[in-house]
Amino acid sequence: MKELTYAGGEVLTGDAIAEAVLEFAEALARHDEAAQVTFPSLGEDGSILETTLLIGPASQIIARAVEVEHEELVDERAVEELRGRIRALRAGPSSDDHGDHDADHPSLDEF
């Protein structure tokens, strides 16, 4: 299991879920975008909860492995949904691209 620390709070979730959340955060940062992400997490009493985070380009998420008395939290559907969102971001242009930029962001040469 992995504990994600974000905005001063902790969320316990499965390894594959945590890794997909981190990969999604990285993809968002590369595109200078923000999005909500919802995934299953484990409550203190062992109950399965739904967690939603708002992740942006400056988000700092820490993941660390922890040992718990509960079984590994697995949700293949949640992981695949995140991977689909990652693929969609990677298929589009990133903020690192130096191609055409829209008129709302003039180049320095225009000043």
mmCIF file of N, CA, C and O in Angstrom:
data_model
loop_
_atom_site.group_PDB
_atom_site.id
_atom_site.type_symbol
_atom_site.label_atom_id
_atom_site.label_comp_id
_atom_site.label_asym_id
_atom_site.label_seq_id
_atom_site.Cartn_x
_atom_site.Cartn_y
_atom_site.Cartn_z
ATOM 1 N N MET A 1 0.854 -1.170 0.000
ATOM 2 C CA MET A 1 0.000 0.000 0.000
ATOM 3 C C MET A 1 0.897 1.229 0.000
ATOM 4 O O MET A 1 2.033 1.176 0.438
ATOM 5 N N LYS A 2 0.307 2.332 -0.473
ATOM 6 C CA LYS A 2 1.048 3.587 -0.485
ATOM 7 C C LYS A 2 0.217 4.669 0.198
ATOM 8 O O LYS A 2 -1.010 4.696 0.098
ATOM 9 N N GLU A 3 0.933 5.518 0.901
ATOM 10 C CA GLU A 3 0.303 6.686 1.512
ATOM 11 C C GLU A 3 0.696 7.891 0.670
ATOM 12 O O GLU A 3 1.877 8.157 0.463
ATOM 13 N N LEU A 4 -0.303 8.595 0.160
ATOM 14 C CA LEU A 4 -0.076 9.822 -0.584
ATOM 15 C C LEU A 4 -0.252 10.995 0.362
ATOM 16 O O LEU A 4 -1.260 11.081 1.062
ATOM 17 N N THR A 5 0.715 11.870 0.394
ATOM 18 C CA THR A 5 0.613 13.094 1.188
ATOM 19 C C THR A 5 0.422 14.235 0.210
ATOM 20 O O THR A 5 1.226 14.414 -0.719
ATOM 21 N N TYR A 6 -0.642 14.990 0.427
ATOM 22 C CA TYR A 6 -0.994 16.062 -0.489
ATOM 23 C C TYR A 6 -1.707 17.163 0.293
ATOM 24 O O TYR A 6 -2.653 16.881 1.016
ATOM 25 N N ALA A 7 -1.216 18.375 0.150
ATOM 26 C CA ALA A 7 -1.833 19.536 0.811
ATOM 27 C C ALA A 7 -1.992 19.320 2.308
ATOM 28 O O ALA A 7 -2.998 19.690 2.902
ATOM 29 N N GLY A 8 -1.010 18.680 2.917
ATOM 30 C CA GLY A 8 -1.015 18.493 4.359
ATOM 31 C C GLY A 8 -1.847 17.336 4.865
ATOM 32 O O GLY A 8 -1.920 17.094 6.064
ATOM 33 N N GLY A 9 -2.465 16.584 3.985
ATOM 34 C CA GLY A 9 -3.272 15.437 4.399
ATOM 35 C C GLY A 9 -2.708 14.156 3.812
ATOM 36 O O GLY A 9 -1.905 14.182 2.878
ATOM 37 N N GLU A 10 -3.119 13.032 4.365
ATOM 38 C CA GLU A 10 -2.653 11.741 3.892
ATOM 39 C C GLU A 10 -3.818 10.903 3.409
ATOM 40 O O GLU A 10 -4.904 10.954 3.975
ATOM 41 N N VAL A 11 -3.549 10.128 2.356
ATOM 42 C CA VAL A 11 -4.530 9.214 1.780
ATOM 43 C C VAL A 11 -3.838 7.879 1.574
ATOM 44 O O VAL A 11 -2.746 7.824 1.002
ATOM 45 N N LEU A 12 -4.446 6.811 2.025
ATOM 46 C CA LEU A 12 -3.899 5.465 1.865
ATOM 47 C C LEU A 12 -4.609 4.794 0.696
ATOM 48 O O LEU A 12 -5.844 4.750 0.653
ATOM 49 N N THR A 13 -3.827 4.279 -0.254
ATOM 50 C CA THR A 13 -4.421 3.616 -1.410
ATOM 51 C C THR A 13 -3.490 2.517 -1.900
ATOM 52 O O THR A 13 -2.383 2.355 -1.394
ATOM 53 N N GLY A 14 -3.934 1.767 -2.866
ATOM 54 C CA GLY A 14 -3.139 0.674 -3.411
ATOM 55 C C GLY A 14 -1.956 1.177 -4.219
ATOM 56 O O GLY A 14 -1.954 2.303 -4.721
ATOM 57 N N ASP A 15 -0.949 0.333 -4.363
ATOM 58 C CA ASP A 15 0.271 0.703 -5.078
ATOM 59 C C ASP A 15 -0.010 1.153 -6.514
ATOM 60 O O ASP A 15 0.477 2.196 -6.949
ATOM 61 N N ALA A 16 -0.753 0.361 -7.268
ATOM 62 C CA ALA A 16 -1.013 0.690 -8.669
ATOM 63 C C ALA A 16 -1.834 1.973 -8.794
ATOM 64 O O ALA A 16 -1.599 2.782 -9.694
ATOM 65 N N ILE A 17 -2.770 2.171 -7.887
ATOM 66 C CA ILE A 17 -3.586 3.387 -7.903
ATOM 67 C C ILE A 17 -2.708 4.598 -7.624
ATOM 68 O O ILE A 17 -2.770 5.610 -8.340
ATOM 69 N N ALA A 18 -1.863 4.505 -6.607
ATOM 70 C CA ALA A 18 -0.976 5.617 -6.252
ATOM 71 C C ALA A 18 -0.049 5.958 -7.407
ATOM 72 O O ALA A 18 0.159 7.134 -7.728
ATOM 73 N N GLU A 19 0.512 4.955 -8.049
ATOM 74 C CA GLU A 19 1.420 5.211 -9.162
ATOM 75 C C GLU A 19 0.694 5.868 -10.316
ATOM 76 O O GLU A 19 1.235 6.763 -10.974
ATOM 77 N N ALA A 20 -0.554 5.467 -10.579
ATOM 78 C CA ALA A 20 -1.320 6.091 -11.649
ATOM 79 C C ALA A 20 -1.645 7.549 -11.314
ATOM 80 O O ALA A 20 -1.607 8.420 -12.183
ATOM 81 N N VAL A 21 -1.948 7.843 -10.053
ATOM 82 C CA VAL A 21 -2.202 9.228 -9.629
ATOM 83 C C VAL A 21 -0.951 10.074 -9.845
ATOM 84 O O VAL A 21 -1.021 11.192 -10.376
ATOM 85 N N LEU A 22 0.213 9.553 -9.473
ATOM 86 C CA LEU A 22 1.464 10.288 -9.657
ATOM 87 C C LEU A 22 1.765 10.518 -11.140
ATOM 88 O O LEU A 22 2.174 11.615 -11.538
ATOM 89 N N GLU A 23 1.550 9.504 -11.961
ATOM 90 C CA GLU A 23 1.778 9.653 -13.401
ATOM 91 C C GLU A 23 0.825 10.685 -14.000
ATOM 92 O O GLU A 23 1.217 11.463 -14.878
ATOM 93 N N PHE A 24 -0.414 10.705 -13.531
ATOM 94 C CA PHE A 24 -1.389 11.678 -14.018
ATOM 95 C C PHE A 24 -0.974 13.082 -13.603
ATOM 96 O O PHE A 24 -1.037 14.028 -14.397
ATOM 97 N N ALA A 25 -0.504 13.235 -12.373
ATOM 98 C CA ALA A 25 -0.033 14.539 -11.905
ATOM 99 C C ALA A 25 1.136 15.024 -12.760
ATOM 100 O O ALA A 25 1.213 16.201 -13.122
ATOM 101 N N GLU A 26 2.036 14.122 -13.095
ATOM 102 C CA GLU A 26 3.175 14.485 -13.940
ATOM 103 C C GLU A 26 2.713 14.912 -15.332
ATOM 104 O O GLU A 26 3.193 15.910 -15.882
ATOM 105 N N ALA A 27 1.774 14.172 -15.913
ATOM 106 C CA ALA A 27 1.258 14.515 -17.244
ATOM 107 C C ALA A 27 0.565 15.875 -17.225
ATOM 108 O O ALA A 27 0.720 16.679 -18.149
ATOM 109 N N LEU A 28 -0.198 16.147 -16.172
ATOM 110 C CA LEU A 28 -0.859 17.454 -16.054
ATOM 111 C C LEU A 28 0.172 18.566 -15.970
ATOM 112 O O LEU A 28 0.036 19.611 -16.616
ATOM 113 N N ALA A 29 1.221 18.356 -15.190
ATOM 114 C CA ALA A 29 2.256 19.375 -15.028
ATOM 115 C C ALA A 29 2.938 19.670 -16.361
ATOM 116 O O ALA A 29 3.209 20.826 -16.682
ATOM 117 N N ARG A 30 3.194 18.644 -17.151
ATOM 118 C CA ARG A 30 3.848 18.829 -18.448
ATOM 119 C C ARG A 30 2.984 19.651 -19.405
ATOM 120 O O ARG A 30 3.491 20.238 -20.353
ATOM 121 N N HIS A 31 1.676 19.651 -19.160
ATOM 122 C CA HIS A 31 0.751 20.396 -20.025
ATOM 123 C C HIS A 31 0.240 21.667 -19.353
ATOM 124 O O HIS A 31 -0.652 22.330 -19.872
ATOM 125 N N ASP A 32 0.780 21.974 -18.178
ATOM 126 C CA ASP A 32 0.390 23.177 -17.438
ATOM 127 C C ASP A 32 -1.133 23.224 -17.246
ATOM 128 O O ASP A 32 -1.772 24.252 -17.459
ATOM 129 N N GLU A 33 -1.696 22.083 -16.838
ATOM 130 C CA GLU A 33 -3.141 21.957 -16.644
ATOM 131 C C GLU A 33 -3.446 21.471 -15.236
ATOM 132 O O GLU A 33 -2.578 20.956 -14.540
ATOM 133 N N ALA A 34 -4.696 21.618 -14.861
ATOM 134 C CA ALA A 34 -5.189 21.110 -13.580
ATOM 135 C C ALA A 34 -6.427 20.260 -13.853
ATOM 136 O O ALA A 34 -7.132 20.470 -14.838
ATOM 137 N N ALA A 35 -6.673 19.300 -12.983
ATOM 138 C CA ALA A 35 -7.853 18.447 -13.121
ATOM 139 C C ALA A 35 -8.144 17.776 -11.791
ATOM 140 O O ALA A 35 -7.267 17.628 -10.939
ATOM 141 N N GLN A 36 -9.383 17.373 -11.643
ATOM 142 C CA GLN A 36 -9.767 16.575 -10.483
ATOM 143 C C GLN A 36 -9.505 15.109 -10.798
ATOM 144 O O GLN A 36 -9.673 14.663 -11.937
ATOM 145 N N VAL A 37 -9.107 14.381 -9.793
ATOM 146 C CA VAL A 37 -8.915 12.947 -9.932
ATOM 147 C C VAL A 37 -9.607 12.272 -8.749
ATOM 148 O O VAL A 37 -9.458 12.699 -7.609
ATOM 149 N N THR A 38 -10.399 11.266 -9.054
ATOM 150 C CA THR A 38 -11.126 10.524 -8.022
ATOM 151 C C THR A 38 -10.663 9.076 -8.058
ATOM 152 O O THR A 38 -10.570 8.479 -9.134
ATOM 153 N N PHE A 39 -10.369 8.538 -6.882
ATOM 154 C CA PHE A 39 -9.859 7.176 -6.798
ATOM 155 C C PHE A 39 -10.234 6.591 -5.436
ATOM 156 O O PHE A 39 -10.516 7.320 -4.485
ATOM 157 N N PRO A 40 -10.232 5.266 -5.316
ATOM 158 C CA PRO A 40 -10.551 4.635 -4.034
ATOM 159 C C PRO A 40 -9.379 4.739 -3.064
ATOM 160 O O PRO A 40 -8.211 4.688 -3.460
ATOM 161 N N SER A 41 -9.717 4.910 -1.811
ATOM 162 C CA SER A 41 -8.720 4.956 -0.743
ATOM 163 C C SER A 41 -9.237 4.144 0.432
ATOM 164 O O SER A 41 -10.390 3.733 0.457
ATOM 165 N N LEU A 42 -8.372 3.946 1.394
ATOM 166 C CA LEU A 42 -8.716 3.130 2.553
ATOM 167 C C LEU A 42 -8.854 4.018 3.778
ATOM 168 O O LEU A 42 -7.932 4.786 4.099
ATOM 169 N N GLY A 43 -9.993 3.939 4.440
ATOM 170 C CA GLY A 43 -10.221 4.703 5.655
ATOM 171 C C GLY A 43 -9.492 4.079 6.834
ATOM 172 O O GLY A 43 -8.997 2.948 6.762
ATOM 173 N N GLU A 44 -9.406 4.809 7.920
ATOM 174 C CA GLU A 44 -8.705 4.325 9.113
ATOM 175 C C GLU A 44 -9.294 3.020 9.638
ATOM 176 O O GLU A 44 -8.590 2.186 10.206
ATOM 177 N N ASP A 45 -10.603 2.837 9.438
ATOM 178 C CA ASP A 45 -11.267 1.627 9.917
ATOM 179 C C ASP A 45 -11.248 0.495 8.894
ATOM 180 O O ASP A 45 -11.863 -0.541 9.091
ATOM 181 N N GLY A 46 -10.549 0.715 7.759
ATOM 182 C CA GLY A 46 -10.474 -0.309 6.725
ATOM 183 C C GLY A 46 -11.553 -0.199 5.673
ATOM 184 O O GLY A 46 -11.566 -0.990 4.724
ATOM 185 N N SER A 47 -12.443 0.760 5.815
ATOM 186 C CA SER A 47 -13.499 0.925 4.819
ATOM 187 C C SER A 47 -12.931 1.571 3.553
ATOM 188 O O SER A 47 -11.950 2.308 3.593
ATOM 189 N N ILE A 48 -13.559 1.257 2.422
ATOM 190 C CA ILE A 48 -13.123 1.836 1.153
ATOM 191 C C ILE A 48 -13.869 3.145 0.945
ATOM 192 O O ILE A 48 -15.102 3.194 0.995
ATOM 193 N N LEU A 49 -13.099 4.197 0.727
ATOM 194 C CA LEU A 49 -13.637 5.537 0.540
ATOM 195 C C LEU A 49 -13.361 6.003 -0.879
ATOM 196 O O LEU A 49 -12.519 5.447 -1.582
ATOM 197 N N GLU A 50 -14.057 7.046 -1.291
ATOM 198 C CA GLU A 50 -13.785 7.690 -2.572
ATOM 199 C C GLU A 50 -13.085 9.010 -2.278
ATOM 200 O O GLU A 50 -13.606 9.845 -1.547
ATOM 201 N N THR A 51 -11.900 9.196 -2.826
ATOM 202 C CA THR A 51 -11.112 10.401 -2.594
ATOM 203 C C THR A 51 -11.017 11.191 -3.884
ATOM 204 O O THR A 51 -10.785 10.615 -4.948
ATOM 205 N N THR A 52 -11.204 12.500 -3.789
ATOM 206 C CA THR A 52 -11.043 13.384 -4.942
ATOM 207 C C THR A 52 -10.005 14.440 -4.599
ATOM 208 O O THR A 52 -10.080 15.083 -3.558
ATOM 209 N N LEU A 53 -9.013 14.575 -5.479
ATOM 210 C CA LEU A 53 -7.983 15.587 -5.342
ATOM 211 C C LEU A 53 -8.034 16.514 -6.549
ATOM 212 O O LEU A 53 -8.315 16.065 -7.658
ATOM 213 N N LEU A 54 -7.724 17.769 -6.331
ATOM 214 C CA LEU A 54 -7.512 18.702 -7.429
ATOM 215 C C LEU A 54 -6.008 18.789 -7.618
ATOM 216 O O LEU A 54 -5.295 19.224 -6.715
ATOM 217 N N ILE A 55 -5.544 18.349 -8.774
ATOM 218 C CA ILE A 55 -4.114 18.324 -9.051
ATOM 219 C C ILE A 55 -3.819 19.369 -10.115
ATOM 220 O O ILE A 55 -4.484 19.421 -11.142
ATOM 221 N N GLY A 56 -2.812 20.193 -9.849
ATOM 222 C CA GLY A 56 -2.408 21.219 -10.802
ATOM 223 C C GLY A 56 -0.932 21.119 -11.110
ATOM 224 O O GLY A 56 -0.222 20.265 -10.576
ATOM 225 N N PRO A 57 -0.438 22.019 -11.961
ATOM 226 C CA PRO A 57 0.955 21.947 -12.387
ATOM 227 C C PRO A 57 1.959 22.120 -11.244
ATOM 228 O O PRO A 57 3.091 21.665 -11.348
ATOM 229 N N ALA A 58 1.571 22.757 -10.166
ATOM 230 C CA ALA A 58 2.497 22.967 -9.043
ATOM 231 C C ALA A 58 2.233 22.012 -7.883
ATOM 232 O O ALA A 58 2.810 22.164 -6.813
ATOM 233 N N SER A 59 1.399 21.018 -8.102
ATOM 234 C CA SER A 59 1.071 20.081 -7.025
ATOM 235 C C SER A 59 2.301 19.307 -6.587
ATOM 236 O O SER A 59 3.119 18.890 -7.402
ATOM 237 N N GLN A 60 2.408 19.138 -5.301
ATOM 238 C CA GLN A 60 3.489 18.349 -4.729
ATOM 239 C C GLN A 60 2.862 17.182 -3.974
ATOM 240 O O GLN A 60 2.238 17.371 -2.934
ATOM 241 N N ILE A 61 3.040 16.009 -4.524
ATOM 242 C CA ILE A 61 2.475 14.798 -3.932
ATOM 243 C C ILE A 61 3.629 13.888 -3.542
ATOM 244 O O ILE A 61 4.534 13.644 -4.328
ATOM 245 N N ILE A 62 3.574 13.412 -2.327
ATOM 246 C CA ILE A 62 4.592 12.482 -1.835
ATOM 247 C C ILE A 62 3.932 11.119 -1.684
ATOM 248 O O ILE A 62 2.842 11.003 -1.119
ATOM 249 N N ALA A 63 4.576 10.086 -2.191
ATOM 250 C CA ALA A 63 4.081 8.720 -2.037
ATOM 251 C C ALA A 63 5.130 7.918 -1.277
ATOM 252 O O ALA A 63 6.314 7.987 -1.593
ATOM 253 N N ARG A 64 4.670 7.205 -0.270
ATOM 254 C CA ARG A 64 5.603 6.342 0.454
ATOM 255 C C ARG A 64 4.915 5.018 0.759
ATOM 256 O O ARG A 64 3.712 4.974 1.020
ATOM 257 N N ALA A 65 5.704 3.970 0.682
ATOM 258 C CA ALA A 65 5.185 2.633 0.977
ATOM 259 C C ALA A 65 4.941 2.505 2.475
ATOM 260 O O ALA A 65 5.754 2.961 3.279
ATOM 261 N N VAL A 66 3.810 1.919 2.814
ATOM 262 C CA VAL A 66 3.481 1.682 4.214
ATOM 263 C C VAL A 66 2.943 0.258 4.358
ATOM 264 O O VAL A 66 2.387 -0.300 3.425
ATOM 265 N N GLU A 67 3.128 -0.292 5.538
ATOM 266 C CA GLU A 67 2.567 -1.606 5.823
ATOM 267 C C GLU A 67 1.327 -1.417 6.677
ATOM 268 O O GLU A 67 1.346 -0.672 7.655
ATOM 269 N N VAL A 68 0.268 -2.063 6.263
ATOM 270 C CA VAL A 68 -1.001 -1.977 6.986
ATOM 271 C C VAL A 68 -1.557 -3.375 7.190
ATOM 272 O O VAL A 68 -1.103 -4.337 6.570
ATOM 273 N N GLU A 69 -2.525 -3.473 8.067
ATOM 274 C CA GLU A 69 -3.132 -4.770 8.376
ATOM 275 C C GLU A 69 -4.169 -5.183 7.342
ATOM 276 O O GLU A 69 -4.661 -6.301 7.384
ATOM 277 N N HIS A 70 -4.488 -4.299 6.417
ATOM 278 C CA HIS A 70 -5.531 -4.570 5.426
ATOM 279 C C HIS A 70 -4.922 -5.097 4.133
ATOM 280 O O HIS A 70 -3.754 -4.879 3.851
ATOM 281 N N GLU A 71 -5.767 -5.775 3.356
ATOM 282 C CA GLU A 71 -5.317 -6.265 2.052
ATOM 283 C C GLU A 71 -5.055 -5.093 1.117
ATOM 284 O O GLU A 71 -5.633 -4.016 1.262
ATOM 285 N N GLU A 72 -4.188 -5.327 0.124
ATOM 286 C CA GLU A 72 -3.877 -4.330 -0.902
ATOM 287 C C GLU A 72 -5.169 -3.864 -1.571
ATOM 288 O O GLU A 72 -6.013 -4.681 -1.948
ATOM 289 N N LEU A 73 -5.332 -2.571 -1.693
ATOM 290 C CA LEU A 73 -6.498 -1.998 -2.357
ATOM 291 C C LEU A 73 -6.250 -2.031 -3.861
ATOM 292 O O LEU A 73 -5.292 -1.427 -4.356
ATOM 293 N N VAL A 74 -7.078 -2.764 -4.581
ATOM 294 C CA VAL A 74 -6.933 -2.935 -6.023
ATOM 295 C C VAL A 74 -8.224 -2.475 -6.693
ATOM 296 O O VAL A 74 -9.319 -2.872 -6.291
ATOM 297 N N ASP A 75 -8.075 -1.617 -7.700
ATOM 298 C CA ASP A 75 -9.221 -1.178 -8.496
ATOM 299 C C ASP A 75 -8.722 -0.962 -9.921
ATOM 300 O O ASP A 75 -8.280 0.126 -10.283
ATOM 301 N N GLU A 76 -8.760 -2.034 -10.710
ATOM 302 C CA GLU A 76 -8.244 -1.984 -12.072
ATOM 303 C C GLU A 76 -8.982 -0.961 -12.931
ATOM 304 O O GLU A 76 -8.382 -0.326 -13.796
ATOM 305 N N ARG A 77 -10.268 -0.779 -12.681
ATOM 306 C CA ARG A 77 -11.050 0.185 -13.459
ATOM 307 C C ARG A 77 -10.554 1.606 -13.207
ATOM 308 O O ARG A 77 -10.373 2.393 -14.131
ATOM 309 N N ALA A 78 -10.279 1.939 -11.946
ATOM 310 C CA ALA A 78 -9.778 3.282 -11.607
ATOM 311 C C ALA A 78 -8.406 3.514 -12.225
ATOM 312 O O ALA A 78 -8.120 4.595 -12.755
ATOM 313 N N VAL A 79 -7.539 2.502 -12.159
ATOM 314 C CA VAL A 79 -6.196 2.618 -12.733
ATOM 315 C C VAL A 79 -6.293 2.805 -14.249
ATOM 316 O O VAL A 79 -5.625 3.667 -14.821
ATOM 317 N N GLU A 80 -7.125 2.023 -14.904
ATOM 318 C CA GLU A 80 -7.255 2.135 -16.366
ATOM 319 C C GLU A 80 -7.855 3.487 -16.763
ATOM 320 O O GLU A 80 -7.452 4.066 -17.776
ATOM 321 N N GLU A 81 -8.792 3.992 -15.984
ATOM 322 C CA GLU A 81 -9.358 5.310 -16.277
ATOM 323 C C GLU A 81 -8.265 6.384 -16.197
ATOM 324 O O GLU A 81 -8.166 7.252 -17.072
ATOM 325 N N LEU A 82 -7.439 6.319 -15.172
ATOM 326 C CA LEU A 82 -6.331 7.270 -15.039
ATOM 327 C C LEU A 82 -5.341 7.109 -16.187
ATOM 328 O O LEU A 82 -4.881 8.098 -16.759
ATOM 329 N N ARG A 83 -5.022 5.893 -16.544
ATOM 330 C CA ARG A 83 -4.086 5.662 -17.652
ATOM 331 C C ARG A 83 -4.658 6.198 -18.970
ATOM 332 O O ARG A 83 -3.903 6.720 -19.796
ATOM 333 N N GLY A 84 -5.962 6.098 -19.146
ATOM 334 C CA GLY A 84 -6.599 6.671 -20.338
ATOM 335 C C GLY A 84 -6.469 8.185 -20.364
ATOM 336 O O GLY A 84 -6.209 8.779 -21.416
ATOM 337 N N ARG A 85 -6.646 8.808 -19.215
ATOM 338 C CA ARG A 85 -6.487 10.265 -19.137
ATOM 339 C C ARG A 85 -5.039 10.667 -19.389
ATOM 340 O O ARG A 85 -4.765 11.687 -20.026
ATOM 341 N N ILE A 86 -4.108 9.854 -18.918
ATOM 342 C CA ILE A 86 -2.686 10.111 -19.156
ATOM 343 C C ILE A 86 -2.390 10.000 -20.649
ATOM 344 O O ILE A 86 -1.717 10.867 -21.225
ATOM 345 N N ARG A 87 -2.878 8.947 -21.291
ATOM 346 C CA ARG A 87 -2.648 8.768 -22.731
ATOM 347 C C ARG A 87 -3.212 9.942 -23.523
ATOM 348 O O ARG A 87 -2.582 10.429 -24.464
ATOM 349 N N ALA A 88 -4.392 10.415 -23.126
ATOM 350 C CA ALA A 88 -5.009 11.546 -23.826
ATOM 351 C C ALA A 88 -4.151 12.803 -23.694
ATOM 352 O O ALA A 88 -3.978 13.555 -24.662
ATOM 353 N N LEU A 89 -3.604 13.036 -22.517
ATOM 354 C CA LEU A 89 -2.730 14.197 -22.326
ATOM 355 C C LEU A 89 -1.450 14.055 -23.144
ATOM 356 O O LEU A 89 -1.002 15.015 -23.775
ATOM 357 N N ARG A 90 -0.870 12.886 -23.130
ATOM 358 C CA ARG A 90 0.388 12.673 -23.853
ATOM 359 C C ARG A 90 0.199 12.766 -25.359
ATOM 360 O O ARG A 90 1.140 13.097 -26.080
ATOM 361 N N ALA A 91 -0.997 12.478 -25.845
ATOM 362 C CA ALA A 91 -1.263 12.534 -27.283
ATOM 363 C C ALA A 91 -1.355 13.975 -27.788
ATOM 364 O O ALA A 91 -1.106 14.241 -28.954
ATOM 365 N N GLY A 92 -1.687 14.901 -26.883
ATOM 366 C CA GLY A 92 -1.819 16.301 -27.275
ATOM 367 C C GLY A 92 -0.506 17.035 -27.099
ATOM 368 O O GLY A 92 0.461 16.503 -26.567
ATOM 369 N N PRO A 93 -0.463 18.288 -27.558
ATOM 370 C CA PRO A 93 0.760 19.077 -27.391
ATOM 371 C C PRO A 93 0.989 19.423 -25.924
ATOM 372 O O PRO A 93 0.036 19.610 -25.176
ATOM 373 N N SER A 94 2.245 19.488 -25.509
ATOM 374 C CA SER A 94 2.556 19.846 -24.124
ATOM 375 C C SER A 94 2.937 21.309 -24.047
ATOM 376 O O SER A 94 3.212 21.950 -25.051
ATOM 377 N N SER A 95 2.987 21.842 -22.837
ATOM 378 C CA SER A 95 3.383 23.236 -22.651
ATOM 379 C C SER A 95 4.856 23.427 -22.965
ATOM 380 O O SER A 95 5.326 24.547 -23.098
ATOM 381 N N ASP A 96 5.603 22.320 -23.101
ATOM 382 C CA ASP A 96 7.015 22.398 -23.463
ATOM 383 C C ASP A 96 7.204 22.641 -24.950
ATOM 384 O O ASP A 96 8.287 23.008 -25.380
ATOM 385 N N ASP A 97 6.136 22.399 -25.749
ATOM 386 C CA ASP A 97 6.243 22.608 -27.186
ATOM 387 C C ASP A 97 6.501 24.077 -27.470
ATOM 388 O O ASP A 97 5.934 24.952 -26.836
ATOM 389 N N HIS A 98 7.326 24.340 -28.440
ATOM 390 C CA HIS A 98 7.634 25.723 -28.783
ATOM 391 C C HIS A 98 7.026 26.095 -30.126
ATOM 392 O O HIS A 98 7.508 26.994 -30.796
ATOM 393 N N GLY A 99 5.988 25.420 -30.511
ATOM 394 C CA GLY A 99 5.320 25.703 -31.774
ATOM 395 C C GLY A 99 4.423 26.913 -31.646
ATOM 396 O O GLY A 99 4.649 27.818 -30.862
ATOM 397 N N ASP A 100 3.370 26.946 -32.454
ATOM 398 C CA ASP A 100 2.439 28.069 -32.431
ATOM 399 C C ASP A 100 1.733 28.153 -31.094
ATOM 400 O O ASP A 100 1.270 27.161 -30.554
ATOM 401 N N HIS A 101 1.661 29.349 -30.556
ATOM 402 C CA HIS A 101 0.920 29.606 -29.333
ATOM 403 C C HIS A 101 -0.227 30.527 -29.680
ATOM 404 O O HIS A 101 -0.133 31.342 -30.593
ATOM 405 N N ASP A 102 -1.295 30.452 -28.943
ATOM 406 C CA ASP A 102 -2.456 31.245 -29.288
ATOM 407 C C ASP A 102 -2.214 32.733 -29.019
ATOM 408 O O ASP A 102 -1.250 33.134 -28.382
ATOM 409 N N ALA A 103 -3.096 33.562 -29.504
ATOM 410 C CA ALA A 103 -2.942 35.004 -29.437
ATOM 411 C C ALA A 103 -2.992 35.538 -28.008
ATOM 412 O O ALA A 103 -2.531 36.639 -27.737
ATOM 413 N N ASP A 104 -3.534 34.767 -27.090
ATOM 414 C CA ASP A 104 -3.607 35.215 -25.699
ATOM 415 C C ASP A 104 -2.235 35.196 -25.022
ATOM 416 O O ASP A 104 -2.078 35.734 -23.945
ATOM 417 N N HIS A 105 -1.256 34.577 -25.650
ATOM 418 C CA HIS A 105 0.088 34.471 -25.087
ATOM 419 C C HIS A 105 1.096 34.969 -26.110
ATOM 420 O O HIS A 105 1.749 34.181 -26.792
ATOM 421 N N PRO A 106 1.239 36.292 -26.242
ATOM 422 C CA PRO A 106 2.169 36.827 -27.257
ATOM 423 C C PRO A 106 3.610 36.476 -26.905
ATOM 424 O O PRO A 106 3.956 36.287 -25.752
ATOM 425 N N SER A 107 4.428 36.391 -27.935
ATOM 426 C CA SER A 107 5.838 36.117 -27.702
ATOM 427 C C SER A 107 6.518 37.394 -27.199
ATOM 428 O O SER A 107 5.987 38.500 -27.332
ATOM 429 N N LEU A 108 7.703 37.253 -26.662
ATOM 430 C CA LEU A 108 8.438 38.405 -26.161
ATOM 431 C C LEU A 108 8.783 39.380 -27.270
ATOM 432 O O LEU A 108 8.960 40.574 -27.047
ATOM 433 N N ASP A 109 8.910 38.891 -28.497
ATOM 434 C CA ASP A 109 9.241 39.756 -29.632
ATOM 435 C C ASP A 109 8.162 40.812 -29.893
ATOM 436 O O ASP A 109 8.439 41.831 -30.515
ATOM 437 N N GLU A 110 6.954 40.569 -29.417
ATOM 438 C CA GLU A 110 5.840 41.479 -29.680
ATOM 439 C C GLU A 110 5.830 42.655 -28.718
ATOM 440 O O GLU A 110 5.006 43.549 -28.846
ATOM 441 N N PHE A 111 6.711 42.692 -27.744
ATOM 442 C CA PHE A 111 6.731 43.803 -26.774
ATOM 443 C C PHE A 111 7.690 44.872 -27.165
ATOM 444 O O PHE A 111 8.682 44.752 -27.731
#
